[in-house]
Amino acid sequence: MTHQAPARVSIVASAVAAEVTRRKCPSHQSPPPHVGGYDSWTHPKRQWSIRTTHCGVVVLLACFLAAGCSIRKMAVNKLGDALAAGGTTFASDDDPELVKAAVPFSLKLMESLLAESPKHKGLLFATASGFTQYAYAFVQQDADEMEEKDLAAATEIRGRARKLYLRARNYGLRGLEVRHPGFGKGLRGNPGTAARAARANDVQLLYWTAVSWAAAIGDSKDNPDLIGDLPIVEALIDRALELNESYDHGAVHSFLITYELSRQGAEGKPEDRARKHFNRAMELCGGQLAGPLVALAEAVAVRNQNAAEFKELLNRALAINPDAKPEWRLVNLVMQRRARWLLSRIDELFLTPGKE
């Protein structure tokens, strides 16, 4: 999951807000004392000085309010930087259900900060990746597991997942637009040409925009307009692969394990391309991430009706010790949950599940 800042940021936010309010709304001061026996606030001989004083107060107040706005903006950006940089608080957690309950608050906090600082690049990335991961781990998976018991409820949950994926995609596109004005419009015209404007420091946004977009398409079999966006997804992920194929310990390769089976017009057999990405993903993560194993089992082994390979891959995923790499603990627990669910459905996925 997306690394988030600790809960103490809410305390920081409250303190900053209180300070901004204090600076913008100074306590009323008492009138100045009488000078030379005259009441300087009312005596006609002091009217000029009163006007001068009033003008000075107005100017000072304007400056003070401007300073308050500047302080607020600075505070929002600093808090945004902290959230975007994150830590291992969520990623190393061993209780996915606790994280499931906590993540929405962090996502809404980031959205509220983006309302104040809409072009904050770090926040746009963190929000795009956060919504994508939350939707997959805690909404999509619930829908998949629910489908056999209650199709109507599963369909409703899947619809929610699609909305979250699209929200994530939109934040990703906004981040790319900040760096490359007109990027989104270019993707609609010529995806391949537009994607080439992206540079190495755009890879994280390219990746999460592509993944969220692809996930939304996967949940939209009845939406031809969205399905028609697949060439855009392909352009984004291929550019990410070209710029940094080792991004996030093989995340791009892991995604392409599944995507290669639906790619049109590419050289070679889809399965061979998928296996090549699998091998590279496992190499880059040192065999310590369950994701590539689950992806190959679900995409290739099921397609080939190879139950033996299916079970072997998923059992390897389950054999990974989540505590061996604390920074990957949560994502491994999430993928191991999916591995167990897939194994429970072997009789439905394979015509001859016992065949070796």
mmCIF file of C-alpha atoms in Angstrom:
data_model
loop_
_atom_site.group_PDB
_atom_site.id
_atom_site.type_symbol
_atom_site.label_atom_id
_atom_site.label_comp_id
_atom_site.label_asym_id
_atom_site.label_seq_id
_atom_site.Cartn_x
_atom_site.Cartn_y
_atom_site.Cartn_z
ATOM 1 C CA MET A 1 0.000 0.000 0.000
ATOM 2 C CA THR A 2 0.991 3.613 -0.347
ATOM 3 C CA HIS A 3 3.279 4.776 2.437
ATOM 4 C CA GLN A 4 1.484 7.354 4.541
ATOM 5 C CA ALA A 5 2.690 9.731 7.226
ATOM 6 C CA PRO A 6 1.914 8.751 10.836
ATOM 7 C CA ALA A 7 -1.315 9.825 12.493
ATOM 8 C CA ARG A 8 0.477 12.648 14.204
ATOM 9 C CA VAL A 9 0.058 14.724 11.051
ATOM 10 C CA SER A 10 -3.523 15.440 12.128
ATOM 11 C CA ILE A 11 -2.159 17.009 15.299
ATOM 12 C CA VAL A 12 0.290 19.045 13.228
ATOM 13 C CA ALA A 13 -2.542 20.103 10.924
ATOM 14 C CA SER A 14 -4.653 21.255 13.879
ATOM 15 C CA ALA A 15 -1.774 23.203 15.342
ATOM 16 C CA VAL A 16 -1.019 24.868 12.017
ATOM 17 C CA ALA A 17 -4.659 25.752 11.492
ATOM 18 C CA ALA A 18 -4.864 27.248 14.972
ATOM 19 C CA GLU A 19 -1.754 29.328 14.356
ATOM 20 C CA VAL A 20 -3.077 30.579 11.020
ATOM 21 C CA THR A 21 -6.399 31.524 12.631
ATOM 22 C CA ARG A 22 -4.602 33.325 15.440
ATOM 23 C CA ARG A 23 -2.483 35.301 12.992
ATOM 24 C CA LYS A 24 -5.401 36.169 10.749
ATOM 25 C CA CYS A 25 -7.710 37.166 13.603
ATOM 26 C CA PRO A 26 -5.609 39.098 16.125
ATOM 27 C CA SER A 27 -7.311 40.001 19.370
ATOM 28 C CA HIS A 28 -8.882 43.507 19.493
ATOM 29 C CA GLN A 29 -6.634 46.134 20.964
ATOM 30 C CA SER A 30 -7.777 48.838 23.369
ATOM 31 C CA PRO A 31 -7.885 52.445 22.054
ATOM 32 C CA PRO A 32 -4.650 54.353 22.566
ATOM 33 C CA PRO A 33 -4.385 56.384 25.779
ATOM 34 C CA HIS A 34 -5.151 60.114 25.908
ATOM 35 C CA VAL A 35 -2.269 62.239 24.687
ATOM 36 C CA GLY A 36 -1.586 65.773 26.004
ATOM 37 C CA GLY A 37 -5.049 65.970 27.576
ATOM 38 C CA TYR A 38 -6.839 65.382 24.250
ATOM 39 C CA ASP A 39 -8.785 62.283 23.230
ATOM 40 C CA SER A 40 -6.873 61.440 20.052
ATOM 41 C CA TRP A 41 -9.795 59.266 18.764
ATOM 42 C CA THR A 42 -12.416 62.039 18.821
ATOM 43 C CA HIS A 43 -10.886 65.498 19.157
ATOM 44 C CA PRO A 44 -11.156 67.543 15.903
ATOM 45 C CA LYS A 45 -7.496 68.544 16.132
ATOM 46 C CA ARG A 46 -6.614 64.861 15.784
ATOM 47 C CA GLN A 47 -8.800 64.020 12.771
ATOM 48 C CA TRP A 48 -5.852 64.008 10.327
ATOM 49 C CA SER A 49 -3.839 61.730 12.545
ATOM 50 C CA ILE A 50 -6.894 59.516 12.895
ATOM 51 C CA ARG A 51 -7.202 59.188 9.125
ATOM 52 C CA THR A 52 -3.493 58.476 8.841
ATOM 53 C CA THR A 53 -3.747 55.922 11.611
ATOM 54 C CA HIS A 54 -6.731 54.243 9.943
ATOM 55 C CA CYS A 55 -4.878 54.027 6.632
ATOM 56 C CA GLY A 56 -1.898 52.528 8.390
ATOM 57 C CA VAL A 57 -4.111 49.962 10.125
ATOM 58 C CA VAL A 58 -5.726 48.988 6.813
ATOM 59 C CA VAL A 59 -2.337 48.551 5.149
ATOM 60 C CA LEU A 60 -0.987 46.561 8.070
ATOM 61 C CA LEU A 61 -4.115 44.409 8.174
ATOM 62 C CA ALA A 62 -3.845 43.689 4.448
ATOM 63 C CA CYS A 63 -0.226 42.701 4.856
ATOM 64 C CA PHE A 64 -1.111 40.551 7.851
ATOM 65 C CA LEU A 65 -3.865 38.728 5.967
ATOM 66 C CA ALA A 66 -1.559 38.175 3.007
ATOM 67 C CA ALA A 67 1.027 36.756 5.374
ATOM 68 C CA GLY A 68 -1.660 34.517 6.851
ATOM 69 C CA CYS A 69 -2.537 33.166 3.391
ATOM 70 C CA SER A 70 1.144 32.579 2.696
ATOM 71 C CA ILE A 71 1.575 30.746 5.997
ATOM 72 C CA ARG A 72 -1.483 28.613 5.259
ATOM 73 C CA LYS A 73 -0.181 27.730 1.794
ATOM 74 C CA MET A 74 3.222 26.869 3.204
ATOM 75 C CA ALA A 75 1.662 24.718 5.912
ATOM 76 C CA VAL A 76 -0.497 22.846 3.392
ATOM 77 C CA ASN A 77 2.495 22.184 1.141
ATOM 78 C CA LYS A 78 4.668 21.029 4.041
ATOM 79 C CA LEU A 79 1.967 18.652 5.240
ATOM 80 C CA GLY A 80 1.477 17.503 1.662
ATOM 81 C CA ASP A 81 5.203 16.801 1.362
ATOM 82 C CA ALA A 82 5.084 14.715 4.538
ATOM 83 C CA LEU A 83 2.112 12.664 3.338
ATOM 84 C CA ALA A 84 3.569 12.173 -0.130
ATOM 85 C CA ALA A 85 6.966 11.111 1.242
ATOM 86 C CA GLY A 86 5.257 8.796 3.693
ATOM 87 C CA GLY A 87 6.938 6.053 5.666
ATOM 88 C CA THR A 88 6.466 2.377 6.439
ATOM 89 C CA THR A 89 3.567 2.784 8.880
ATOM 90 C CA PHE A 90 0.997 1.129 6.620
ATOM 91 C CA ALA A 91 3.284 -0.921 4.378
ATOM 92 C CA SER A 92 4.786 -2.816 7.314
ATOM 93 C CA ASP A 93 1.508 -3.367 9.160
ATOM 94 C CA ASP A 94 0.538 -6.972 9.869
ATOM 95 C CA ASP A 95 -3.203 -6.272 10.183
ATOM 96 C CA PRO A 96 -4.795 -5.637 6.755
ATOM 97 C CA GLU A 97 -8.220 -5.064 8.315
ATOM 98 C CA LEU A 98 -6.864 -2.278 10.486
ATOM 99 C CA VAL A 99 -5.265 -0.666 7.447
ATOM 100 C CA LYS A 100 -8.514 -1.083 5.513
ATOM 101 C CA ALA A 101 -10.289 0.992 8.158
ATOM 102 C CA ALA A 102 -7.534 3.624 8.398
ATOM 103 C CA VAL A 103 -6.659 4.297 4.756
ATOM 104 C CA PRO A 104 -9.850 6.190 3.799
ATOM 105 C CA PHE A 105 -9.026 8.915 6.334
ATOM 106 C CA SER A 106 -5.580 9.388 4.812
ATOM 107 C CA LEU A 107 -7.004 9.490 1.299
ATOM 108 C CA LYS A 108 -9.601 12.091 2.237
ATOM 109 C CA LEU A 109 -6.964 14.147 4.042
ATOM 110 C CA MET A 110 -4.852 14.175 0.890
ATOM 111 C CA GLU A 111 -7.872 15.195 -1.173
ATOM 112 C CA SER A 112 -8.591 18.072 1.201
ATOM 113 C CA LEU A 113 -4.981 19.252 0.888
ATOM 114 C CA LEU A 114 -5.188 19.013 -2.899
ATOM 115 C CA ALA A 115 -8.205 21.310 -2.767
ATOM 116 C CA GLU A 116 -5.862 23.894 -1.220
ATOM 117 C CA SER A 117 -2.817 23.049 -3.366
ATOM 118 C CA PRO A 118 -4.174 21.437 -6.557
ATOM 119 C CA LYS A 119 -0.807 21.181 -8.337
ATOM 120 C CA HIS A 120 1.146 19.486 -5.560
ATOM 121 C CA LYS A 121 2.972 16.790 -7.524
ATOM 122 C CA GLY A 122 3.748 14.573 -4.554
ATOM 123 C CA LEU A 123 0.161 14.578 -3.335
ATOM 124 C CA LEU A 124 -1.181 13.811 -6.810
ATOM 125 C CA PHE A 125 1.087 10.772 -7.014
ATOM 126 C CA ALA A 126 0.271 9.588 -3.484
ATOM 127 C CA THR A 127 -3.463 9.987 -4.053
ATOM 128 C CA ALA A 128 -3.371 8.166 -7.406
ATOM 129 C CA SER A 129 -1.422 5.238 -5.972
ATOM 130 C CA GLY A 130 -3.374 5.214 -2.708
ATOM 131 C CA PHE A 131 -6.811 5.011 -4.306
ATOM 132 C CA THR A 132 -5.626 2.309 -6.722
ATOM 133 C CA GLN A 133 -4.205 0.099 -3.994
ATOM 134 C CA TYR A 134 -7.139 0.612 -1.653
ATOM 135 C CA ALA A 135 -9.613 -0.264 -4.418
ATOM 136 C CA TYR A 136 -7.748 -3.430 -5.375
ATOM 137 C CA ALA A 137 -6.882 -4.750 -1.921
ATOM 138 C CA PHE A 138 -10.036 -3.872 -0.008
ATOM 139 C CA VAL A 139 -12.854 -3.368 -2.529
ATOM 140 C CA GLN A 140 -12.101 -5.449 -5.622
ATOM 141 C CA GLN A 141 -11.080 -8.480 -3.571
ATOM 142 C CA ASP A 142 -14.247 -8.245 -1.481
ATOM 143 C CA ALA A 143 -16.305 -8.200 -4.686
ATOM 144 C CA ASP A 144 -14.481 -11.225 -6.098
ATOM 145 C CA GLU A 145 -15.035 -13.244 -2.937
ATOM 146 C CA MET A 146 -18.671 -12.152 -2.689
ATOM 147 C CA GLU A 147 -19.630 -13.092 -6.256
ATOM 148 C CA GLU A 148 -20.424 -16.758 -5.593
ATOM 149 C CA LYS A 149 -22.643 -15.934 -2.631
ATOM 150 C CA ASP A 150 -24.396 -12.763 -3.790
ATOM 151 C CA LEU A 151 -23.943 -11.673 -7.405
ATOM 152 C CA ALA A 152 -25.973 -8.473 -7.000
ATOM 153 C CA ALA A 153 -23.939 -7.330 -3.995
ATOM 154 C CA ALA A 154 -20.673 -8.225 -5.748
ATOM 155 C CA THR A 155 -21.708 -6.224 -8.812
ATOM 156 C CA GLU A 156 -22.448 -3.201 -6.644
ATOM 157 C CA ILE A 157 -19.103 -3.462 -4.870
ATOM 158 C CA ARG A 158 -17.300 -3.867 -8.168
ATOM 159 C CA GLY A 159 -18.998 -0.711 -9.406
ATOM 160 C CA ARG A 160 -17.562 1.111 -6.397
ATOM 161 C CA ALA A 161 -14.110 -0.260 -7.163
ATOM 162 C CA ARG A 162 -14.401 1.051 -10.722
ATOM 163 C CA LYS A 163 -15.223 4.547 -9.449
ATOM 164 C CA LEU A 164 -12.216 4.485 -7.143
ATOM 165 C CA TYR A 165 -9.944 3.341 -9.957
ATOM 166 C CA LEU A 166 -11.175 6.171 -12.166
ATOM 167 C CA ARG A 167 -10.644 8.658 -9.362
ATOM 168 C CA ALA A 168 -7.082 7.384 -9.038
ATOM 169 C CA ARG A 169 -6.591 7.646 -12.803
ATOM 170 C CA ASN A 170 -7.764 11.250 -12.783
ATOM 171 C CA TYR A 171 -5.284 12.198 -10.063
ATOM 172 C CA GLY A 172 -2.519 10.495 -12.032
ATOM 173 C CA LEU A 173 -3.441 12.416 -15.164
ATOM 174 C CA ARG A 174 -3.498 15.658 -13.191
ATOM 175 C CA GLY A 175 0.014 14.942 -11.963
ATOM 176 C CA LEU A 176 1.224 14.351 -15.508
ATOM 177 C CA GLU A 177 -0.557 17.503 -16.670
ATOM 178 C CA VAL A 178 1.271 19.580 -14.058
ATOM 179 C CA ARG A 179 4.580 18.498 -15.534
ATOM 180 C CA HIS A 180 3.446 18.375 -19.156
ATOM 181 C CA PRO A 181 0.551 20.741 -19.961
ATOM 182 C CA GLY A 182 -1.763 19.229 -22.560
ATOM 183 C CA PHE A 183 -0.644 15.681 -21.765
ATOM 184 C CA GLY A 184 -4.172 14.325 -21.298
ATOM 185 C CA LYS A 185 -5.467 15.831 -24.514
ATOM 186 C CA GLY A 186 -2.462 14.451 -26.348
ATOM 187 C CA LEU A 187 -3.190 10.942 -25.077
ATOM 188 C CA ARG A 188 -6.659 11.130 -26.612
ATOM 189 C CA GLY A 189 -5.173 12.148 -29.954
ATOM 190 C CA ASN A 190 -2.033 10.028 -30.316
ATOM 191 C CA PRO A 191 -1.207 8.006 -27.164
ATOM 192 C CA GLY A 192 2.227 6.830 -28.286
ATOM 193 C CA THR A 193 3.456 10.278 -29.262
ATOM 194 C CA ALA A 194 1.998 11.942 -26.159
ATOM 195 C CA ALA A 195 3.540 9.388 -23.781
ATOM 196 C CA ARG A 196 6.996 10.088 -25.165
ATOM 197 C CA ALA A 197 6.887 13.516 -23.530
ATOM 198 C CA ALA A 198 7.207 11.774 -20.153
ATOM 199 C CA ARG A 199 10.625 11.590 -18.514
ATOM 200 C CA ALA A 200 12.286 9.375 -15.932
ATOM 201 C CA ASN A 201 10.837 11.334 -13.008
ATOM 202 C CA ASP A 202 7.331 10.673 -14.375
ATOM 203 C CA VAL A 203 7.552 6.874 -14.133
ATOM 204 C CA GLN A 204 5.631 6.571 -10.880
ATOM 205 C CA LEU A 205 2.750 8.623 -12.309
ATOM 206 C CA LEU A 206 2.863 6.736 -15.617
ATOM 207 C CA TYR A 207 2.679 3.439 -13.759
ATOM 208 C CA TRP A 208 -0.172 4.254 -11.367
ATOM 209 C CA THR A 209 -2.188 6.036 -14.049
ATOM 210 C CA ALA A 210 -1.879 3.005 -16.328
ATOM 211 C CA VAL A 211 -2.652 0.465 -13.583
ATOM 212 C CA SER A 212 -5.719 2.310 -12.293
ATOM 213 C CA TRP A 213 -6.989 2.860 -15.844
ATOM 214 C CA ALA A 214 -6.504 -0.821 -16.724
ATOM 215 C CA ALA A 215 -8.255 -1.910 -13.520
ATOM 216 C CA ALA A 216 -11.240 0.313 -14.307
ATOM 217 C CA ILE A 217 -11.419 -1.199 -17.792
ATOM 218 C CA GLY A 218 -11.305 -4.673 -16.270
ATOM 219 C CA ASP A 219 -14.418 -3.843 -14.280
ATOM 220 C CA SER A 220 -16.193 -2.286 -17.283
ATOM 221 C CA LYS A 221 -16.897 -5.094 -19.721
ATOM 222 C CA ASP A 222 -20.156 -3.356 -20.632
ATOM 223 C CA ASN A 223 -18.543 0.038 -21.314
ATOM 224 C CA PRO A 224 -17.121 0.138 -24.868
ATOM 225 C CA ASP A 225 -15.922 3.734 -24.483
ATOM 226 C CA LEU A 226 -13.717 2.805 -21.533
ATOM 227 C CA ILE A 227 -12.517 -0.390 -23.201
ATOM 228 C CA GLY A 228 -11.505 1.779 -26.143
ATOM 229 C CA ASP A 229 -8.919 3.444 -23.866
ATOM 230 C CA LEU A 230 -6.690 0.340 -23.819
ATOM 231 C CA PRO A 231 -4.222 1.859 -26.332
ATOM 232 C CA ILE A 232 -3.691 4.718 -23.875
ATOM 233 C CA VAL A 233 -2.954 2.283 -21.047
ATOM 234 C CA GLU A 234 -0.503 0.469 -23.302
ATOM 235 C CA ALA A 235 1.286 3.684 -24.254
ATOM 236 C CA LEU A 236 1.656 4.740 -20.615
ATOM 237 C CA ILE A 237 2.958 1.409 -19.300
ATOM 238 C CA ASP A 238 5.295 0.884 -22.259
ATOM 239 C CA ARG A 239 6.802 4.332 -21.687
ATOM 240 C CA ALA A 240 7.265 3.525 -17.992
ATOM 241 C CA LEU A 241 9.005 0.271 -18.949
ATOM 242 C CA GLU A 242 11.263 2.124 -21.383
ATOM 243 C CA LEU A 243 12.236 4.798 -18.856
ATOM 244 C CA ASN A 244 12.773 2.581 -15.800
ATOM 245 C CA GLU A 245 12.108 -1.119 -16.192
ATOM 246 C CA SER A 246 13.184 -1.837 -12.602
ATOM 247 C CA TYR A 247 10.750 0.652 -11.041
ATOM 248 C CA ASP A 248 9.563 -0.395 -7.575
ATOM 249 C CA HIS A 249 11.303 -3.785 -7.652
ATOM 250 C CA GLY A 250 9.672 -4.948 -10.863
ATOM 251 C CA ALA A 251 6.183 -3.459 -10.536
ATOM 252 C CA VAL A 252 5.946 -2.701 -14.266
ATOM 253 C CA HIS A 253 6.959 -6.237 -15.213
ATOM 254 C CA SER A 254 4.490 -7.678 -12.715
ATOM 255 C CA PHE A 255 1.654 -5.711 -14.312
ATOM 256 C CA LEU A 256 2.700 -6.797 -17.801
ATOM 257 C CA ILE A 257 2.464 -10.492 -16.865
ATOM 258 C CA THR A 258 -1.285 -10.147 -17.131
ATOM 259 C CA TYR A 259 -1.459 -7.414 -19.741
ATOM 260 C CA GLU A 260 0.597 -9.244 -22.375
ATOM 261 C CA LEU A 261 -2.169 -11.812 -22.805
ATOM 262 C CA SER A 262 -4.508 -9.142 -24.165
ATOM 263 C CA ARG A 263 -1.964 -7.037 -26.095
ATOM 264 C CA GLN A 264 -2.702 -6.833 -29.796
ATOM 265 C CA GLY A 265 -0.145 -6.912 -32.608
ATOM 266 C CA ALA A 266 2.959 -7.616 -30.512
ATOM 267 C CA GLU A 267 5.738 -9.945 -31.632
ATOM 268 C CA GLY A 268 5.944 -13.467 -30.278
ATOM 269 C CA LYS A 269 3.510 -15.528 -28.256
ATOM 270 C CA PRO A 270 1.606 -13.753 -25.468
ATOM 271 C CA GLU A 271 2.522 -16.473 -22.976
ATOM 272 C CA ASP A 272 6.230 -16.194 -23.774
ATOM 273 C CA ARG A 273 6.119 -12.433 -23.240
ATOM 274 C CA ALA A 274 4.249 -12.896 -19.968
ATOM 275 C CA ARG A 275 6.770 -15.421 -18.680
ATOM 276 C CA LYS A 276 9.646 -13.140 -19.616
ATOM 277 C CA HIS A 277 8.123 -10.363 -17.517
ATOM 278 C CA PHE A 278 7.496 -12.842 -14.684
ATOM 279 C CA ASN A 279 11.125 -13.937 -14.602
ATOM 280 C CA ARG A 280 12.359 -10.353 -14.566
ATOM 281 C CA ALA A 281 9.882 -9.317 -11.855
ATOM 282 C CA MET A 282 11.003 -12.197 -9.634
ATOM 283 C CA GLU A 283 14.625 -11.266 -10.227
ATOM 284 C CA LEU A 284 14.064 -7.625 -9.295
ATOM 285 C CA CYS A 285 12.202 -8.448 -6.066
ATOM 286 C CA GLY A 286 14.570 -11.243 -5.102
ATOM 287 C CA GLY A 287 11.672 -13.705 -5.035
ATOM 288 C CA GLN A 288 10.245 -11.945 -1.975
ATOM 289 C CA LEU A 289 7.005 -10.593 -3.463
ATOM 290 C CA ALA A 290 3.943 -12.801 -3.900
ATOM 291 C CA GLY A 291 2.420 -10.596 -6.602
ATOM 292 C CA PRO A 292 4.254 -11.978 -9.672
ATOM 293 C CA LEU A 293 3.511 -15.555 -8.617
ATOM 294 C CA VAL A 294 -0.197 -14.845 -8.195
ATOM 295 C CA ALA A 295 -0.304 -12.953 -11.508
ATOM 296 C CA LEU A 296 1.262 -15.802 -13.500
ATOM 297 C CA ALA A 297 -1.003 -18.374 -11.857
ATOM 298 C CA GLU A 298 -4.163 -16.380 -12.478
ATOM 299 C CA ALA A 299 -3.320 -15.202 -15.998
ATOM 300 C CA VAL A 300 -1.267 -17.962 -17.622
ATOM 301 C CA ALA A 301 -1.850 -21.191 -15.685
ATOM 302 C CA VAL A 302 -5.631 -20.800 -15.766
ATOM 303 C CA ARG A 303 -5.563 -19.904 -19.471
ATOM 304 C CA ASN A 304 -3.515 -23.028 -20.201
ATOM 305 C CA GLN A 305 -5.636 -25.125 -17.842
ATOM 306 C CA ASN A 306 -2.434 -26.182 -16.088
ATOM 307 C CA ALA A 307 -3.671 -26.984 -12.588
ATOM 308 C CA ALA A 308 -0.308 -28.332 -11.453
ATOM 309 C CA GLU A 309 1.511 -25.096 -12.270
ATOM 310 C CA PHE A 310 -1.370 -23.095 -10.782
ATOM 311 C CA LYS A 311 -1.028 -24.838 -7.413
ATOM 312 C CA GLU A 312 2.766 -24.732 -7.486
ATOM 313 C CA LEU A 313 2.846 -20.979 -8.097
ATOM 314 C CA LEU A 314 0.253 -20.154 -5.448
ATOM 315 C CA ASN A 315 1.892 -22.389 -2.863
ATOM 316 C CA ARG A 316 5.167 -20.592 -3.532
ATOM 317 C CA ALA A 317 3.369 -17.299 -2.939
ATOM 318 C CA LEU A 318 1.982 -18.604 0.358
ATOM 319 C CA ALA A 319 5.426 -19.842 1.408
ATOM 320 C CA ILE A 320 6.878 -16.324 1.357
ATOM 321 C CA ASN A 321 7.471 -15.059 4.881
ATOM 322 C CA PRO A 322 5.791 -11.620 5.155
ATOM 323 C CA ASP A 323 8.128 -10.712 8.016
ATOM 324 C CA ALA A 324 11.267 -11.301 5.953
ATOM 325 C CA LYS A 325 10.817 -7.879 4.310
ATOM 326 C CA PRO A 326 8.809 -5.691 6.718
ATOM 327 C CA GLU A 327 8.419 -2.940 4.117
ATOM 328 C CA TRP A 328 6.550 -5.461 1.914
ATOM 329 C CA ARG A 329 4.587 -7.138 4.700
ATOM 330 C CA LEU A 330 1.179 -5.673 3.914
ATOM 331 C CA VAL A 331 1.300 -6.183 0.150
ATOM 332 C CA ASN A 332 2.384 -9.791 0.643
ATOM 333 C CA LEU A 333 -0.432 -10.437 3.108
ATOM 334 C CA VAL A 334 -2.928 -8.973 0.626
ATOM 335 C CA MET A 335 -1.637 -11.111 -2.236
ATOM 336 C CA GLN A 336 -1.507 -14.222 -0.050
ATOM 337 C CA ARG A 337 -5.171 -13.681 0.747
ATOM 338 C CA ARG A 338 -5.869 -13.718 -2.991
ATOM 339 C CA ALA A 339 -3.712 -16.823 -3.428
ATOM 340 C CA ARG A 340 -5.762 -18.707 -0.828
ATOM 341 C CA TRP A 341 -8.996 -17.576 -2.469
ATOM 342 C CA LEU A 342 -7.801 -18.736 -5.885
ATOM 343 C CA LEU A 343 -6.796 -22.130 -4.510
ATOM 344 C CA SER A 344 -10.264 -22.511 -2.995
ATOM 345 C CA ARG A 345 -11.741 -22.121 -6.499
ATOM 346 C CA ILE A 346 -9.578 -24.672 -8.294
ATOM 347 C CA ASP A 347 -12.566 -26.938 -9.040
ATOM 348 C CA GLU A 348 -14.300 -24.066 -10.811
ATOM 349 C CA LEU A 349 -11.281 -22.752 -12.679
ATOM 350 C CA PHE A 350 -10.079 -26.085 -14.078
ATOM 351 C CA LEU A 351 -11.946 -28.825 -15.891
ATOM 352 C CA THR A 352 -9.566 -31.425 -14.501
ATOM 353 C CA PRO A 353 -8.100 -29.850 -11.324
ATOM 354 C CA GLY A 354 -6.354 -33.034 -10.246
ATOM 355 C CA LYS A 355 -4.418 -33.463 -13.500
ATOM 356 C CA GLU A 356 -0.656 -33.267 -13.133
#
